[in-house]
Amino acid sequence: MFTKKVFISSLSIMFALSGISVVQAQNTGEQKTNSDISELLTLDENNSEFLKTLMKDGYAELGRYKVEKIKDNVYHWDEGTKKLPGGATDENGAMNNPSSMYFVLSEDGVVLVDLGNGSQNEEDIQNAKTIVESMTGDKHLSIIITHSHGDHTGFGRSKEVFSNVTVDNVYVSDADYDVAFEAISQFDGKITKVHSGETVDIYGAPYEFNVVNAHTEGSLMITDETHEALFTGDTFGSGFIWALFETNGGNPLAALDKGCSLARKILNNNPSLSILAGHRWQQFWEDNAQRPNEMSIQYFNDMAQVISGLLDGTTISNSYTAASWAPDAVELSSNGAKAKIDTLPKYIEAYKKAVNQMQEAYVYSGSDQLSIESANAAAAPTFVVYPDGNMSDEEAEKYIEASGIKEIVNRSASKVYVARPANGVEFTSDDVQGFEAIVGKIGVSSNFKLIGIGNGATFINQNLASYMNFVSGLALVNPEKGMDVNVSVPTYLVTDNDEIVNTYVKANSATKTEDGYYVNPESHYEVVAVNKDTGLDAVSATKDAWEKVLKKFGRIGNYSDVYKETATWYSRPLISGNKEADQARKYQYFDSVDAIDNIDRYVNTQDLDNDGIDSLWYEYIPEQSKDAKEGSVPAVVLFHGNTNDPRTQYDTSGWAQIASEEGVILICPEWQGHTYQGYTYDPMTDDLNATADSDVITMLKLTEEKYPQIDQSRVYISGLSAGSMNTTNAGLSDSKYFAAAAGHSGPFGASELNKKAVAENKDKYDMPIIYFTGDGDEYCKGAFDTTESNGGLQVAQLYQELNDMEVTQLEDVLEADAYLYGVPWTKRYTIEPTAENIAKIDVGAMENAKGIEISMARIYGWGHWNYTPDAKLMWEFMSKYARDVNTGETIRLDKQTPETPTNPDQKPSDSNEPTKTPAKNDTVTSTTTNVKTGDSTQVMPLAVFACLSALAFILVVKKSKKNN
Ligand SMILES: [Ca+2]
C-alpha cells in the first residue's frame, strides 16, 4: 500500500511537470442504465432476416454493408464488411474507404447521422433501402449531415432508398448547405439549416450543434446527451484529420485548436459520451501504427499537443502523399500522440502568424526555430520595446533587424514585442493596460528585457516603475523625468539628466565604480550604466545596452513571502493579477549565460544503443579545461526536469557560472527523449536511471574517452525535479561511476528498484548526496513532515543504508524535526539571505564513520525550480569527495591529512590508469580567471579548492599505487 502510494504520487509528479494536462475520464463506477435516459427500444424482427440477425447477434451484414450495435439505441452502419473492411482493396484493386453512419432510435422517430458514399449499384441501393427501412420501421426518420463532403451525403442521391419511409427533417449546417444541397436535393423543403451553438429537439432528445470549421466551413460536432453520443463526422477525423481546405479564412488549424478545446470541455462535462466519428475503420485499422481505438478525450488532447508543438518546434512534420491533389501536403504528429493532422504548409504559417498577432504589439517570434543548435532554452531573453511613438510594422521589423535583437531572438528561440500606442500616435498612461496584455503572454522563467526609446522611454519611466521587480534588464534612451523606483533593476540609460540617473542608482543601492558605471558593492547584479551621448540613435543605443547591461542577468520570480500559493511554479505569468502580491514578490537574479564567453559548447547526437535512433547531449567545455592535463578536470552530469530541454540546467541552475569560474566540464544529456524540428531523440533511460548502466553511462564513458582530461574519480551528478529523481536513482544504481550527487526540487521518495539497488551496492560503495528544495514547491512542500510517506525521510533511509549509517526509524522521528523531513540530523545550520541571495536556507546533515554525508536543505519561500545560488552550495558539498576508480571507495578530500608525495611528477607504471598526473592545472587557472573578473571575494575559497583538488590527485595516485 505504502509503495503504491509513492508510485502513484511519482507518476502524478511526472505528469504535472510535463506541462501537458492529462485528463482522465471520470469513471464513477456506476454505469447509468439506459432506462434512466431513454427506454431500450427493440426492432421488429419479423420485418426482415437482416433484422433478425442484428437483434440476435448485435451484428448483421447485408451485401457490402454491415450494421452493429454500439450502445443501447445506437447502431453503426458501415459501408464495409468483415470480408472487405476499411483499408482493404476490393476486386478492382481500389482501397475501400467506407464511411460510418449511425441510427439513433427514439420512441417517436429515428435519427440517421450521415448518408455515406452511397452507390450507383442496384444491389447496393436495394440493400441500403432494406437497412433504412428495417431500422426505421413504422416510425419517421430525420437525417443529420455532419458535413457536405460526398462521402457523407452519398445516399441522398438515391430516392429509392427513402421511397418507403417518411423523412421529417434533414439538418445541415448553414455554412455547408450550399455544397451539400446538390446531393440532398430530394429533401428540398425539409432541410433545416443549423448554426453553431444551436440546440434542436429531435424526437424528444436535444441535439446540440457546434461548428468546427477546420475540415469544411460548416463541419459539425453534435452532442446527444440522451443517447450518450458525440457525433463528429470528419470534424476531427478518425485518427487523422484532413485540414487541407481553405476554411476559417485560411486558418483551419486555429479552428481545429478551438474545436479541440470545446470537445474537451464537452467530454469533461459528460465523460460517458461515445465519440462516433465519420470513418470508424480508421480508428481500428491494423496498418495504422497509432490506432486511437475507441476515441476518447485523449484524442483531442493529443491533437491540441500537435498544434501547440508548431509553436516550439516539437511537432513532427512529414510529407503526406495520400492526397495526390495536394502535393505539398504534410502530416503533423507529435511524440506519443495518437492524433495526426494532414495539412498544407501555408496553413501552418497562417496559424503561427495569427497566434503571435496582437493588437498591442508587433510580435516577432523565433520560438518555432528551437533546434538542438539554439543558444539557450528556458532562460532565453524576451524583449519588449517601446519605440519613440508609433512605429509601423515595417519600421519595427527594420529596427529589430538592425539592432541585433532579431538575431538574438532567433538564436534563442524567443520573442520580441514592439509595442503600439493605443491612440496610434504616442504612448500615454492608457498604454499600461497594453503592457499588461503583452507581459501576460510571457512566463516567469523568461529573461525579460524592457527597452524604451524617446516617448517610449518616458512612458516606461512615468508609468511602469511598479513593474520593475521582474525586469532583468532595463534600457531607457532619452527618457523624461519619471516616478521613483523602489526596487532594483539592472539599468542602462542614455541621458544627461543627473536626476534620472540618481533615481536608478538609488534603486540599485549602487555606487560609482567608474565613469558612467554604478554597482551595488554587495550585489554584482545591481548595476546602472550611463551613456551621456543623447544624440545616440535607437539602433546604436540598443546594441550598447545589450553589451553593457541587458545580456548580463536573468531574473526568475519563484519566491513570495506574501503570496505563497503562486510561489510554487515557474511557468505562471509574470503578472498574477494580484497587484499587492505582484509588487511584493521577490525575484532572484542569476547570471545570464549570454554573458559567459569562456565556455565552448558541443552538441552531440549518437545512437548509443544501436536501435537506429540518435540520442542527444551537450558538452560544455570551459577554456581552463580545454588543454588541461589528463585526469585533472572534474565533470558534472546535469539531468533536466521532466520534458525540459537538456540546456535548461546549463541556462538556469547556476552551474554555468561554476563551470566558467572553476573549469568544471558539464555534460547535459537529453535523458528523456525530446523532439526538435521533427526529430525525436532516443531516451537514455526508461526508468529514470533506477537500474544500472543506462545509455547515460554509455554517454559518460564516450565523453571520458573523448576528453582524457576528465578526472574519472571526480565525476558528479545533479538534476532538477525529475532530474533530481534521476540523481537519487543513479546515486544508488550507478554508484561506482560518481563521486557525489546533488538534487534540486526533490527528494521524492523510495521505489522498489531503489531498495534493490541499495541491497546490491551497500557493501561495495558509499555515496554522498545533498538536496535543495523550496518549501513553496507545490510538488514537494508536503514532504516537510514526519510521516513515513515523506519523500525526504524515505530517501534519507535509502542513503543511510547504502552508507552504512543507522537507518532512521519512524518512531525515532521528532515533531520538532518536521521542518527538515523529520530526519534526526546530527548537524544543522542556516544560510541567511544576502543582497544577492533572497532566501533563507536551513540545512541538515549527518555523516558516517568515513565522513560520507547525507544532507537536505529547505529553501524558504522558494517554488519548484532551480535556485541558482544552490549550485555553489552543491559544488562546495560535492567537491569534498572523490571516488577511487579502482577500489570504488569514497574519499573525503578535505579530511585527509596532507601528505607530500615522494615524487609528485612520477607517473604510475600502468598506462591504463585513468588518473595519471597530480595536475593542478584546472584549479590554478580558474583562480586566475576569477581574479580577472575583479571579484576579489572569490579568490579565497578558490584557493582552498585548489588545495583540495591537488590533494585529491595525490590521494588517488597513492591509492592506485597501493593496489598495483
Ligand atoms: Ca538509440
Short mmCIF file of N, CA and C in Angstrom, two decimals, residues 568-640:
data_model
loop_
_atom_site.label_atom_id
_atom_site.label_comp_id
_atom_site.label_asym_id
_atom_site.label_seq_id
_atom_site.Cartn_x
_atom_site.Cartn_y
_atom_site.Cartn_z
N THR A 568 4.77 28.65 -6.37
CA THR A 568 5.01 27.23 -6.47
C THR A 568 5.38 26.75 -7.87
N TRP A 569 5.32 27.61 -8.84
CA TRP A 569 5.51 27.08 -10.18
C TRP A 569 6.12 28.13 -11.08
N TYR A 570 7.11 27.76 -11.82
CA TYR A 570 7.87 28.75 -12.56
C TYR A 570 7.18 29.27 -13.79
N SER A 571 6.19 28.53 -14.28
CA SER A 571 5.63 28.95 -15.56
C SER A 571 4.38 29.83 -15.43
N ARG A 572 4.08 30.23 -14.20
CA ARG A 572 2.93 31.12 -14.06
C ARG A 572 3.30 32.47 -14.67
N PRO A 573 2.29 33.28 -15.03
CA PRO A 573 2.61 34.54 -15.70
C PRO A 573 3.33 35.52 -14.78
N LEU A 574 4.06 36.44 -15.41
CA LEU A 574 4.78 37.45 -14.64
C LEU A 574 3.83 38.24 -13.77
N ILE A 575 2.66 38.53 -14.30
CA ILE A 575 1.67 39.27 -13.52
C ILE A 575 0.54 38.33 -13.16
N SER A 576 0.34 38.14 -11.86
CA SER A 576 -0.68 37.18 -11.40
C SER A 576 -2.06 37.78 -11.36
N GLY A 577 -2.13 39.10 -11.36
CA GLY A 577 -3.43 39.75 -11.26
C GLY A 577 -3.68 40.31 -9.86
N ASN A 578 -2.90 39.80 -8.89
CA ASN A 578 -3.00 40.34 -7.54
C ASN A 578 -1.92 41.41 -7.39
N LYS A 579 -2.34 42.65 -7.47
CA LYS A 579 -1.40 43.76 -7.56
C LYS A 579 -0.43 43.80 -6.37
N GLU A 580 -0.98 43.62 -5.17
CA GLU A 580 -0.13 43.69 -3.97
C GLU A 580 0.93 42.60 -4.03
N ALA A 581 0.48 41.39 -4.37
CA ALA A 581 1.41 40.27 -4.42
C ALA A 581 2.44 40.46 -5.53
N ASP A 582 1.98 40.93 -6.68
CA ASP A 582 2.90 41.10 -7.81
C ASP A 582 4.01 42.09 -7.48
N GLN A 583 3.65 43.13 -6.73
CA GLN A 583 4.66 44.14 -6.42
C GLN A 583 5.55 43.75 -5.25
N ALA A 584 5.02 42.86 -4.38
CA ALA A 584 5.81 42.43 -3.22
C ALA A 584 6.69 41.24 -3.55
N ARG A 585 6.35 40.51 -4.57
CA ARG A 585 7.06 39.28 -4.87
C ARG A 585 8.52 39.55 -5.16
N LYS A 586 9.36 38.67 -4.64
CA LYS A 586 10.79 38.85 -4.88
C LYS A 586 11.21 38.03 -6.10
N TYR A 587 12.17 38.55 -6.79
CA TYR A 587 12.70 37.85 -7.96
C TYR A 587 14.19 37.63 -7.75
N GLN A 588 14.62 36.43 -8.09
CA GLN A 588 16.02 36.07 -7.89
C GLN A 588 16.82 36.33 -9.17
N TYR A 589 17.84 37.13 -9.03
CA TYR A 589 18.73 37.35 -10.18
C TYR A 589 19.59 36.13 -10.44
N PHE A 590 19.99 35.97 -11.66
CA PHE A 590 21.04 35.00 -11.95
C PHE A 590 21.88 35.54 -13.09
N ASP A 591 23.07 35.01 -13.21
CA ASP A 591 23.95 35.46 -14.29
C ASP A 591 23.50 34.80 -15.58
N SER A 592 23.22 35.60 -16.57
CA SER A 592 22.76 35.03 -17.83
C SER A 592 23.91 34.38 -18.57
N VAL A 593 23.63 33.23 -19.19
CA VAL A 593 24.69 32.56 -19.93
C VAL A 593 25.10 33.35 -21.17
N ASP A 594 24.29 34.34 -21.57
CA ASP A 594 24.67 35.18 -22.70
C ASP A 594 25.96 35.96 -22.43
N ALA A 595 26.28 36.13 -21.16
CA ALA A 595 27.47 36.92 -20.84
C ALA A 595 28.70 36.04 -20.61
N ILE A 596 28.54 34.72 -20.69
CA ILE A 596 29.69 33.83 -20.48
C ILE A 596 30.43 33.65 -21.80
N ASP A 597 31.71 33.94 -21.79
CA ASP A 597 32.44 33.83 -23.06
C ASP A 597 33.63 32.89 -22.98
N ASN A 598 33.72 32.11 -21.89
CA ASN A 598 34.89 31.22 -21.82
C ASN A 598 34.50 29.74 -21.81
N ILE A 599 33.30 29.44 -22.33
CA ILE A 599 32.88 28.04 -22.40
C ILE A 599 32.48 27.69 -23.84
N ASP A 600 33.03 26.60 -24.34
CA ASP A 600 32.64 26.11 -25.66
C ASP A 600 31.58 25.03 -25.49
N ARG A 601 30.58 25.12 -26.34
CA ARG A 601 29.52 24.12 -26.27
C ARG A 601 29.61 23.16 -27.45
N TYR A 602 29.44 21.88 -27.20
CA TYR A 602 29.40 20.89 -28.28
C TYR A 602 28.09 20.13 -28.22
N VAL A 603 27.42 20.06 -29.38
CA VAL A 603 26.16 19.33 -29.47
C VAL A 603 26.47 17.94 -30.01
N ASN A 604 26.06 16.92 -29.30
CA ASN A 604 26.35 15.55 -29.72
C ASN A 604 25.08 14.77 -30.01
N THR A 605 25.07 14.11 -31.16
CA THR A 605 23.99 13.17 -31.44
C THR A 605 24.64 11.86 -31.83
N GLN A 606 24.20 10.81 -31.20
CA GLN A 606 24.78 9.50 -31.50
C GLN A 606 23.82 8.41 -31.04
N ASP A 607 23.79 7.34 -31.81
CA ASP A 607 22.96 6.19 -31.44
C ASP A 607 23.71 5.37 -30.40
N LEU A 608 23.29 5.46 -29.16
CA LEU A 608 24.03 4.85 -28.06
C LEU A 608 23.71 3.37 -27.86
N ASP A 609 22.53 2.96 -28.32
CA ASP A 609 22.13 1.56 -28.07
C ASP A 609 21.82 0.80 -29.35
N ASN A 610 22.31 1.33 -30.48
CA ASN A 610 22.17 0.65 -31.77
C ASN A 610 20.73 0.28 -32.12
N ASP A 611 19.80 1.18 -31.84
CA ASP A 611 18.43 0.93 -32.29
C ASP A 611 18.07 1.85 -33.45
N GLY A 612 19.07 2.51 -34.02
CA GLY A 612 18.83 3.35 -35.18
C GLY A 612 18.39 4.76 -34.85
N ILE A 613 18.21 5.06 -33.56
CA ILE A 613 17.76 6.41 -33.18
C ILE A 613 18.85 7.09 -32.36
N ASP A 614 19.18 8.29 -32.76
CA ASP A 614 20.23 9.03 -32.06
C ASP A 614 19.75 9.54 -30.70
N SER A 615 20.64 9.56 -29.77
CA SER A 615 20.42 10.28 -28.52
C SER A 615 21.13 11.63 -28.64
N LEU A 616 20.81 12.53 -27.72
CA LEU A 616 21.33 13.90 -27.79
C LEU A 616 21.92 14.31 -26.45
N TRP A 617 23.09 14.92 -26.49
CA TRP A 617 23.61 15.53 -25.27
C TRP A 617 24.52 16.71 -25.59
N TYR A 618 24.70 17.56 -24.62
CA TYR A 618 25.53 18.75 -24.75
C TYR A 618 26.74 18.62 -23.84
N GLU A 619 27.89 19.07 -24.37
CA GLU A 619 29.09 19.17 -23.52
C GLU A 619 29.45 20.64 -23.42
N TYR A 620 29.79 21.07 -22.25
CA TYR A 620 30.23 22.45 -22.03
C TYR A 620 31.66 22.40 -21.52
N ILE A 621 32.57 22.89 -22.35
CA ILE A 621 34.00 22.76 -22.05
C ILE A 621 34.58 24.16 -21.76
N PRO A 622 34.87 24.44 -20.49
CA PRO A 622 35.44 25.75 -20.16
C PRO A 622 36.88 25.85 -20.68
N GLU A 623 37.24 27.08 -20.98
CA GLU A 623 38.58 27.36 -21.51
C GLU A 623 39.70 26.72 -20.67
N GLN A 624 39.55 26.82 -19.34
CA GLN A 624 40.60 26.32 -18.45
C GLN A 624 40.84 24.83 -18.62
N SER A 625 39.79 24.08 -19.03
CA SER A 625 39.92 22.63 -19.07
C SER A 625 40.28 22.11 -20.45
N LYS A 626 40.28 23.03 -21.43
CA LYS A 626 40.46 22.62 -22.81
C LYS A 626 41.73 21.81 -23.03
N ASP A 627 42.83 22.38 -22.59
CA ASP A 627 44.10 21.67 -22.79
C ASP A 627 44.67 21.17 -21.48
N ALA A 628 43.78 20.95 -20.52
CA ALA A 628 44.25 20.54 -19.19
C ALA A 628 44.85 19.13 -19.25
N LYS A 629 45.65 18.83 -18.26
CA LYS A 629 46.33 17.53 -18.25
C LYS A 629 45.36 16.39 -18.04
N GLU A 630 45.78 15.24 -18.47
CA GLU A 630 44.95 14.05 -18.36
C GLU A 630 44.51 13.82 -16.91
N GLY A 631 43.25 13.53 -16.74
CA GLY A 631 42.75 13.18 -15.41
C GLY A 631 42.75 14.33 -14.43
N SER A 632 42.62 15.57 -14.91
CA SER A 632 42.76 16.70 -13.99
C SER A 632 41.48 17.50 -13.80
N VAL A 633 40.46 17.23 -14.62
CA VAL A 633 39.28 18.11 -14.61
C VAL A 633 38.04 17.37 -14.09
N PRO A 634 37.39 17.93 -13.08
CA PRO A 634 36.15 17.31 -12.63
C PRO A 634 35.03 17.54 -13.64
N ALA A 635 34.02 16.66 -13.64
CA ALA A 635 32.88 16.80 -14.55
C ALA A 635 31.59 16.57 -13.78
N VAL A 636 30.54 17.28 -14.23
CA VAL A 636 29.23 17.11 -13.60
C VAL A 636 28.21 16.79 -14.68
N VAL A 637 27.45 15.70 -14.48
CA VAL A 637 26.34 15.36 -15.37
C VAL A 637 25.09 16.03 -14.80
N LEU A 638 24.42 16.83 -15.63
CA LEU A 638 23.23 17.56 -15.17
C LEU A 638 21.98 16.99 -15.83
N PHE A 639 21.06 16.49 -15.02
CA PHE A 639 19.79 15.94 -15.54
C PHE A 639 18.71 17.01 -15.50
N HIS A 640 18.06 17.23 -16.63
CA HIS A 640 16.99 18.24 -16.68
C HIS A 640 15.70 17.72 -16.06
#
